Short mmCIF file of C-alpha atoms in Angstrom, two decimals:
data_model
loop_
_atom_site.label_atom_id
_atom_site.label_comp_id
_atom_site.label_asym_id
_atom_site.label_seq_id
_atom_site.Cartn_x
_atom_site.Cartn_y
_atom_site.Cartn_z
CA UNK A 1 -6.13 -55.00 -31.31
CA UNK A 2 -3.24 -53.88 -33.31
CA UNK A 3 0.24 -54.57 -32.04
CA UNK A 4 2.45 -52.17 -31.44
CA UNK A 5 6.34 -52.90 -32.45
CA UNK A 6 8.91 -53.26 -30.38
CA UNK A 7 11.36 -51.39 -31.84
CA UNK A 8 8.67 -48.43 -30.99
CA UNK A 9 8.21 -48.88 -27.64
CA UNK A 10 11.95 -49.22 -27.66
CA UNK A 11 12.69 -45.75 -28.88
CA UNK A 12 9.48 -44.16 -26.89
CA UNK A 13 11.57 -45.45 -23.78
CA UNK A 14 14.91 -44.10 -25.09
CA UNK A 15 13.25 -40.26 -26.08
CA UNK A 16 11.46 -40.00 -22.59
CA UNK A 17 14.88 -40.98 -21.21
CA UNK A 18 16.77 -38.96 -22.98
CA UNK A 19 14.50 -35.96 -21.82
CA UNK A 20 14.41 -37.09 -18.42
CA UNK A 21 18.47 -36.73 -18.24
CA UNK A 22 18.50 -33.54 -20.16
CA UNK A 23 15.98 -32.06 -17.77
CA UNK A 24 18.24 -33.50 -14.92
CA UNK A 25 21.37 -31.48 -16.17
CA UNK A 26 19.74 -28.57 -16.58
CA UNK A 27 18.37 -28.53 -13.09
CA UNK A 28 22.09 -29.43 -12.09
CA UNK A 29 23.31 -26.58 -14.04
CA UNK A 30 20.76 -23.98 -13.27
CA UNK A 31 21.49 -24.81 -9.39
CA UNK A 32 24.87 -24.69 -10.11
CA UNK A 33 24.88 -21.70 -11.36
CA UNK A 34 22.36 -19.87 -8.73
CA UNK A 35 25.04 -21.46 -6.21
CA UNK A 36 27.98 -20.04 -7.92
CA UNK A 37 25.59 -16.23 -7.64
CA UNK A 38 25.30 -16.69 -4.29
CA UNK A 39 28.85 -17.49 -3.07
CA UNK A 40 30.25 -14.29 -5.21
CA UNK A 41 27.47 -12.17 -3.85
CA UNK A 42 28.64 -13.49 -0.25
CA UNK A 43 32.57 -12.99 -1.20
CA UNK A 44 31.74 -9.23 -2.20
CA UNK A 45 29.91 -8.79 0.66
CA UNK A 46 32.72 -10.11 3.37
CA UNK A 47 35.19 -8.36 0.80
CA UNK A 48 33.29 -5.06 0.99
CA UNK A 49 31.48 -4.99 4.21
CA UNK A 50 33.91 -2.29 6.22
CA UNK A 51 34.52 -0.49 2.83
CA UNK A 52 30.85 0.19 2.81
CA UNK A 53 30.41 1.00 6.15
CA UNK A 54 33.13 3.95 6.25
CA UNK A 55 31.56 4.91 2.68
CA UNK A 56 27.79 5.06 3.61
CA UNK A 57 29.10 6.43 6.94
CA UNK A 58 30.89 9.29 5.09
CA UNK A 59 33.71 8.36 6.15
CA UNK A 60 35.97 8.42 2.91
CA UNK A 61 34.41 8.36 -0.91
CA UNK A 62 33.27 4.83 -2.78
CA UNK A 63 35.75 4.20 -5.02
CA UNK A 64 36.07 1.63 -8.25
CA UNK A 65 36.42 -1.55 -6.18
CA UNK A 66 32.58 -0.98 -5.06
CA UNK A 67 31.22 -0.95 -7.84
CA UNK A 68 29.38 -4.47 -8.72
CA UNK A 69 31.24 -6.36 -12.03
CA UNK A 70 28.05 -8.85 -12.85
CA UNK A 71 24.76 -9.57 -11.70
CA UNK A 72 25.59 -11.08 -8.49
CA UNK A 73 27.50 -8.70 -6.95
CA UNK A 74 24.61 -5.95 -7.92
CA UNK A 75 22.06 -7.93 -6.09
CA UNK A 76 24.81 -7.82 -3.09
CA UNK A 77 25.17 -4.02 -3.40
CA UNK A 78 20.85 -4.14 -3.15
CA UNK A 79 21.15 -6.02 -0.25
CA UNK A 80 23.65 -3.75 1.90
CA UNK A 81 21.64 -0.61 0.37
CA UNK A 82 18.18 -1.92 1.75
CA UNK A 83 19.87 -3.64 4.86
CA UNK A 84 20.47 -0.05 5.81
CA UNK A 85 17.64 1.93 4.77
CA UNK A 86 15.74 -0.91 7.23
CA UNK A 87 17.28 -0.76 9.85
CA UNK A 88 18.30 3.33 10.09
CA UNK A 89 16.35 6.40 8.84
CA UNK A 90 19.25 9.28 7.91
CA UNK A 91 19.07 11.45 5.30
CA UNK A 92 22.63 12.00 4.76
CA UNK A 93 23.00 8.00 4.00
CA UNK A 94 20.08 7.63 1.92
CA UNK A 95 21.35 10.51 0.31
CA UNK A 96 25.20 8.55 -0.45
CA UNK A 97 22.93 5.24 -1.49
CA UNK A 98 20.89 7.58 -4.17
CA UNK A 99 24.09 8.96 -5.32
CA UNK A 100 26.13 5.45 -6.03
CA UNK A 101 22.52 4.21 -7.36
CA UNK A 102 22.54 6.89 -10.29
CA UNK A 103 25.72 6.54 -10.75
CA UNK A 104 26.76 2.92 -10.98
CA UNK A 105 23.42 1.04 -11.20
CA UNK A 106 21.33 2.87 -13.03
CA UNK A 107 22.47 1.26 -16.32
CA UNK A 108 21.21 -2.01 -14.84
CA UNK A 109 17.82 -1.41 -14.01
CA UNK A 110 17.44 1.21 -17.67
CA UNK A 111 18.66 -2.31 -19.25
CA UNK A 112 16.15 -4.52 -17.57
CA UNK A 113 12.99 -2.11 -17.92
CA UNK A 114 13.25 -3.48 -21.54
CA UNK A 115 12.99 -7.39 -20.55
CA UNK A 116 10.26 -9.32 -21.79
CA UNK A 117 9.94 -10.95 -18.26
CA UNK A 118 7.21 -9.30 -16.24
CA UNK A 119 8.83 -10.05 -12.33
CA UNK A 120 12.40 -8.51 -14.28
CA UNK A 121 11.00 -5.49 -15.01
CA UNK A 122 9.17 -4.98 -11.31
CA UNK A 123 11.84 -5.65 -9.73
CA UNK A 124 13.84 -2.83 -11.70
CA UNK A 125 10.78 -0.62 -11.01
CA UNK A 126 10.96 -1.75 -6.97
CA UNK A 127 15.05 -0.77 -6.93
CA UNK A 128 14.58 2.38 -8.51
CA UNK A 129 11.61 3.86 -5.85
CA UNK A 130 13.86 2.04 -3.74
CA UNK A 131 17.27 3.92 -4.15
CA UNK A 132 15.38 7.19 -5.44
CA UNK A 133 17.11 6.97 -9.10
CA UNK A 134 15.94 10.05 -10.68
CA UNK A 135 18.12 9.58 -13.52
CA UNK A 136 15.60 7.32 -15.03
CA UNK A 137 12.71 9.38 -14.49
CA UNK A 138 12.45 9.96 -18.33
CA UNK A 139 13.24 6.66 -19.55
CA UNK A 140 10.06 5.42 -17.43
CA UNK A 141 8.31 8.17 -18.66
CA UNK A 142 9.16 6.85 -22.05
CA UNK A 143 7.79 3.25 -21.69
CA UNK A 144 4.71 1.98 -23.79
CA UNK A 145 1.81 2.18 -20.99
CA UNK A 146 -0.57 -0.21 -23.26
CA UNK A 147 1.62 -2.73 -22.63
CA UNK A 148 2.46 -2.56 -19.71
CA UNK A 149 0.37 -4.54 -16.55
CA UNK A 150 -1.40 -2.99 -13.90
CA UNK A 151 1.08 -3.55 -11.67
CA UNK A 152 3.61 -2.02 -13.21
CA UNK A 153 1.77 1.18 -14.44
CA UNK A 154 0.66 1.03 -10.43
CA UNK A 155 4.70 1.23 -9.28
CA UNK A 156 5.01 4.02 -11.84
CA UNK A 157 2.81 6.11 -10.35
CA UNK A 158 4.44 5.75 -7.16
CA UNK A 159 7.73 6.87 -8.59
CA UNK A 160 5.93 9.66 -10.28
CA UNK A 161 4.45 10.68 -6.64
CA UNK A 162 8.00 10.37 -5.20
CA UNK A 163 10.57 12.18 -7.34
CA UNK A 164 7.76 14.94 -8.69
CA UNK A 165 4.98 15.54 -6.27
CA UNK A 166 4.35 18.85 -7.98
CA UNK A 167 3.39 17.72 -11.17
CA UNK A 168 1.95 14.54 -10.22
CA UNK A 169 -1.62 15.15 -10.64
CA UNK A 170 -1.02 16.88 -14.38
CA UNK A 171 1.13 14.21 -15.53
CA UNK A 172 -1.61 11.17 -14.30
CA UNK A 173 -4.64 12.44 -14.24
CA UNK A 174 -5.63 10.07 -16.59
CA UNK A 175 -4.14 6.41 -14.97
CA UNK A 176 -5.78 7.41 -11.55
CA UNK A 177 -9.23 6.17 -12.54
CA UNK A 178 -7.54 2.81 -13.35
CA UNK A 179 -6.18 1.77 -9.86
CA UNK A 180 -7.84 -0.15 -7.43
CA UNK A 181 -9.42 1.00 -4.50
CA UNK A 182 -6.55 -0.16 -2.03
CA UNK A 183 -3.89 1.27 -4.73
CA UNK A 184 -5.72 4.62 -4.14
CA UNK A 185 -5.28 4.51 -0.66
CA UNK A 186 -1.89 3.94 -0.49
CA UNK A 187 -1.09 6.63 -3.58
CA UNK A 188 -3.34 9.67 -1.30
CA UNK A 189 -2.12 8.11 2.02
CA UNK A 190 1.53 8.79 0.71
CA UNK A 191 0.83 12.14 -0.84
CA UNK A 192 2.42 15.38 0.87
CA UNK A 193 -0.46 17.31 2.70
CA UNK A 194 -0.54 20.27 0.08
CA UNK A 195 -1.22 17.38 -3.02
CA UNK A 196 -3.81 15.75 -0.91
CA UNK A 197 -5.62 18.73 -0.75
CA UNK A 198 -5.57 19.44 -4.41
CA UNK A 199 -7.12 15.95 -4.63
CA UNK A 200 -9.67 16.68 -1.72
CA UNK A 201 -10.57 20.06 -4.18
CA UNK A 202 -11.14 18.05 -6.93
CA UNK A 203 -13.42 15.29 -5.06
CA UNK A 204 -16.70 15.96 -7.33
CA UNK A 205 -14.84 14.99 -10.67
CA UNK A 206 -13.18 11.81 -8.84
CA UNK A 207 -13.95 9.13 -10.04
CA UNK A 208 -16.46 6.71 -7.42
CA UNK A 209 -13.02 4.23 -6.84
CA UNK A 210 -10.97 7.49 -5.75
CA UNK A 211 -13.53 9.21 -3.93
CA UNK A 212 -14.16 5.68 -1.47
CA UNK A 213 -10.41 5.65 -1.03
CA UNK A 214 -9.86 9.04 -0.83
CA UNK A 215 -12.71 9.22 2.44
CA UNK A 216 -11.23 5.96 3.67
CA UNK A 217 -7.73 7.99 4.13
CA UNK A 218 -8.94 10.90 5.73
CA UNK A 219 -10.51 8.37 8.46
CA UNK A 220 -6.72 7.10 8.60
CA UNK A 221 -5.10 11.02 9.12
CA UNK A 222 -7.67 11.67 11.51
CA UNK A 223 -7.51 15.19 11.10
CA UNK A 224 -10.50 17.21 12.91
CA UNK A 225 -10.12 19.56 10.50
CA UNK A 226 -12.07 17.65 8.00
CA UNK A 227 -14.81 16.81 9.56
CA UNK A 228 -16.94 19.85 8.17
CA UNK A 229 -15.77 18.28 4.75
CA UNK A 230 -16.99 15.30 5.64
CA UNK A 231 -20.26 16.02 7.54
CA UNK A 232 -21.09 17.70 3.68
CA UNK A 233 -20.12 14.36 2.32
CA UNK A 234 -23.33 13.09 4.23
CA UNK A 235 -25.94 14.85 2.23
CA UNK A 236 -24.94 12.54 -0.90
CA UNK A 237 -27.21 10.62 -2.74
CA UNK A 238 -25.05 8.14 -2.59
CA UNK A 239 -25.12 5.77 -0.14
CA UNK A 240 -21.54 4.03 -0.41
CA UNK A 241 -19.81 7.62 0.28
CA UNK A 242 -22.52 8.77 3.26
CA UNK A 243 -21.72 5.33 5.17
CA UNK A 244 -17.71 6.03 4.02
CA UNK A 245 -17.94 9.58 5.61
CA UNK A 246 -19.77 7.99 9.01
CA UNK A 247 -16.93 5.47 8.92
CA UNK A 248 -14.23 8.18 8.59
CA UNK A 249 -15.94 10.00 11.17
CA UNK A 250 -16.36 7.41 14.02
CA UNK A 251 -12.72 7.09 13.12
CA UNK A 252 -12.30 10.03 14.53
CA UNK A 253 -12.55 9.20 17.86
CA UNK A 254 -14.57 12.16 18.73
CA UNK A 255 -17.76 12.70 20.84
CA UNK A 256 -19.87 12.89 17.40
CA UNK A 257 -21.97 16.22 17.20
CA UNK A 258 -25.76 15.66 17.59
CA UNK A 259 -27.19 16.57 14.35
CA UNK A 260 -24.99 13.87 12.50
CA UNK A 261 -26.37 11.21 14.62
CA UNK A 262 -29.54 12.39 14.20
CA UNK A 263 -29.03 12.22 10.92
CA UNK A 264 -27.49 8.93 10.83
CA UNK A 265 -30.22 7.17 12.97
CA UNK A 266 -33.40 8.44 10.75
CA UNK A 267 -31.78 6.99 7.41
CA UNK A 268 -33.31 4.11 5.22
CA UNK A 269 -29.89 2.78 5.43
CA UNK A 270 -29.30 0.05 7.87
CA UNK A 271 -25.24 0.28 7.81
CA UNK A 272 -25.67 4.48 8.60
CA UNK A 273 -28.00 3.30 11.43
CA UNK A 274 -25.25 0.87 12.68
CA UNK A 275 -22.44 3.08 12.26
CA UNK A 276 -24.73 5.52 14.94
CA UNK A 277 -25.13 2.92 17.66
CA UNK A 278 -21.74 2.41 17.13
CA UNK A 279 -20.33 6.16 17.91
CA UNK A 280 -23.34 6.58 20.51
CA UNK A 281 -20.52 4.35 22.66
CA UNK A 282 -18.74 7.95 23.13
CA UNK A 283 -21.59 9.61 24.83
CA UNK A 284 -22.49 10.13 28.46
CA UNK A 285 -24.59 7.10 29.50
CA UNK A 286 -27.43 9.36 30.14
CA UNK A 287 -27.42 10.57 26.11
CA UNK A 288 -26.69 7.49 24.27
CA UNK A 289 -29.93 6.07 25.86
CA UNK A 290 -32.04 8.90 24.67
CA UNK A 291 -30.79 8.39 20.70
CA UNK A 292 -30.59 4.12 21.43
CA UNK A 293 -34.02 4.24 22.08
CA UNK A 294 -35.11 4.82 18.41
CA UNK A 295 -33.01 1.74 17.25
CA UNK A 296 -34.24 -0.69 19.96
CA UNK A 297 -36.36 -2.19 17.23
CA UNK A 298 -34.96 -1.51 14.32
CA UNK A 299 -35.19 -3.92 11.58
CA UNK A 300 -31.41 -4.62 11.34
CA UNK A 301 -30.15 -7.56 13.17
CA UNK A 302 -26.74 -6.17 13.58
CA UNK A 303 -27.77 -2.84 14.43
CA UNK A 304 -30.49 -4.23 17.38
CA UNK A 305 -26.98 -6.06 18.56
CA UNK A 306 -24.79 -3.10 18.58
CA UNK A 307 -27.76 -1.05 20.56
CA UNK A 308 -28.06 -4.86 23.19
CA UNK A 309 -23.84 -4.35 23.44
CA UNK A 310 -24.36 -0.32 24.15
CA UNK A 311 -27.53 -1.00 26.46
CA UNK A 312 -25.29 -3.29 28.89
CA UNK A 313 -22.34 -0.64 28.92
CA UNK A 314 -25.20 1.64 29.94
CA UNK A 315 -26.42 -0.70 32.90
CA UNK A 316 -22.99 -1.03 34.19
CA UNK A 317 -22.71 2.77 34.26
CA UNK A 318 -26.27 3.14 35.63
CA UNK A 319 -25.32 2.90 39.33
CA UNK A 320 -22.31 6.09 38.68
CA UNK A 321 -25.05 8.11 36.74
CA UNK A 322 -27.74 7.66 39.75
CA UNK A 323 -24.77 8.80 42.29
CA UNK A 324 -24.22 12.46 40.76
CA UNK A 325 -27.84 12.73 40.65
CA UNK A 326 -29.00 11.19 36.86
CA UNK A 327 -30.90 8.82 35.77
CA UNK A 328 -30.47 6.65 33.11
CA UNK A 329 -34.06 6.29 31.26
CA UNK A 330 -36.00 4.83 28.54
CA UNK A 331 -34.05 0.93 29.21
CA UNK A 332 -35.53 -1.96 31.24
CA UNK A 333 -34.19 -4.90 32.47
#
């Protein structure tokens, strides 16, 4: 076995030292410096604090001492401008944040939509949807979507819905086949009724990602005036959107009408045979045991336990039914 020299040892123990310490300072100094961020955020904040209430207020105009000199007291501004727009729902304020925004912070967030670091650049993207900065509408517009992550091309589309709702379909009609299923829903849940419907118009040409989330948010409205919509939605061949429009339609809350149950119960699909025991909960005792009766043996476990859970709310009702004169049939103890 070959020997190693001293004198290299020596040095190997002087370089990982020498990295330990310089990793030590920087630690020091990075801390050092987030501390130094933090106390002039804090001494704008007690400096400012009245200023900005009598300003956001309306009470007298913002004037040069408000606006933020480095980085730290820009993320103070943020932090009064959300701490309000939390904790009180006014126009006229959010109006006077949107204003100062375009006017005195909009040349930070332009500057830091060109960073190379990913969370820099969301966090630009999350102030300007935040404070409404319309001002950079075309600079976003501007930015290289190939490179840009999914995130990010998500939170564009969100500002896209927000400052031009009228255009928004032309101008993304091809990024809306990208998102995810639960960015769908939250992109149709936000839209204004008259986009939505555009949307609803076009369901045929959707694309299978935006049609499930587009069913899934008209369960959320709950609007009865969509159910005809999505009663058609049940003669699909596919079976992902019929059991979407049952869901949607149990979510309802409605007494649902006969010939979707019966529909519902006769399928080769076990979840559209569960989602009718389920909504058969909403009929007269009497009813629900006249449709349960075809799923007593069905070959779904979970749909013979929904019909078990709806037979025993029957039995409990039994004894009202008999008194006005019914009987509920067709179960036996």
């Amino acid at each position: 076995m070959m020997a190693v020299p001293i004198t290299v040892v020596f040095w190997a123990v002087v370089a990982m030292l020498s990295l330990l310490a310089v990793l030590t300072i920087y630690l020091f100094a990075a801390r050092w410096v987030e501390d130094r961020k933090q106390e002039a955020a804090v001494a704008y904040v007690e400096r400012n604090r009245i200023k900005w209430y009598r300003v956001l207020r309306g009470l007298e105009e913002a004037d040069a001492s408000l606006v933020p000199e480095n980085e730290a007291e820009r993320m103070a501004v943020e932090e009064i401008f959300r701490s309000y727009m939390k904790n009180l729902s006014d126009p006229e304020i959010n109006g006077r944040i949107r204003g100062f925004a375009e006017t005195y912070l909009a040349y930070f967030y332009k500057r830091k939509l060109r960073s190379r670091d990913w969370s820099t650049r969301m966090n630009a993207l999350y102030r300007i949807e935040d404070f409404k900065i319309s001002n950079l509408l075309e600079d976003l517009r501007k930015l290289d979507r190939k490179k840009l992550s999914a995130e990010e091309t998500f939170q564009l589309l969100m500002i896209e819905l927000q400052f031009e709702p009228d255009r928004f379909l032309e101008r993304t009609a091809g990024h809306l086949g990208q998102l995810t299923e639960y960015e769908a829903r939250q992109l149709f849940f936000l839209m204004p009724d008259y986009l939505f419907e555009q949307v609803e118009n076009r369901f045929p040409d959707l694309e299978p990602v935006l049609r499930y989330a587009l069913i899934e948010v008209l369960g959320m409205r709950q609007d009865l005036a969509k159910l005809p919509f999505l009663e058609g939605l049940l003669d699909s061949p596919d079976d992902e959107t019929r059991i979407r429009a049952l869901r949607a339609i149990d979510a309802l809350g409605i007494r649902t009408p006969n010939r979707i149950l019966k529909q519902a119960i006769n399928s080769t699909v076990w979840e559209e045979r569960f989602l009718a025991g389920r909504m058969l909960h909403r009929l007269h005792p009497g009813e629900a045991a006249v449709f349960a009766e075809q799923l007593k043996e069905d070959p779904s476990w979970l749909v013979r336990q929904e019909i078990l859970t709806l037979s025993k709310k029957i039995y409990g009702a039994k004894t009202a039914d008999q008194n006005d004169g019914e009987e509920v049939s067709g179960w036996r103890r």
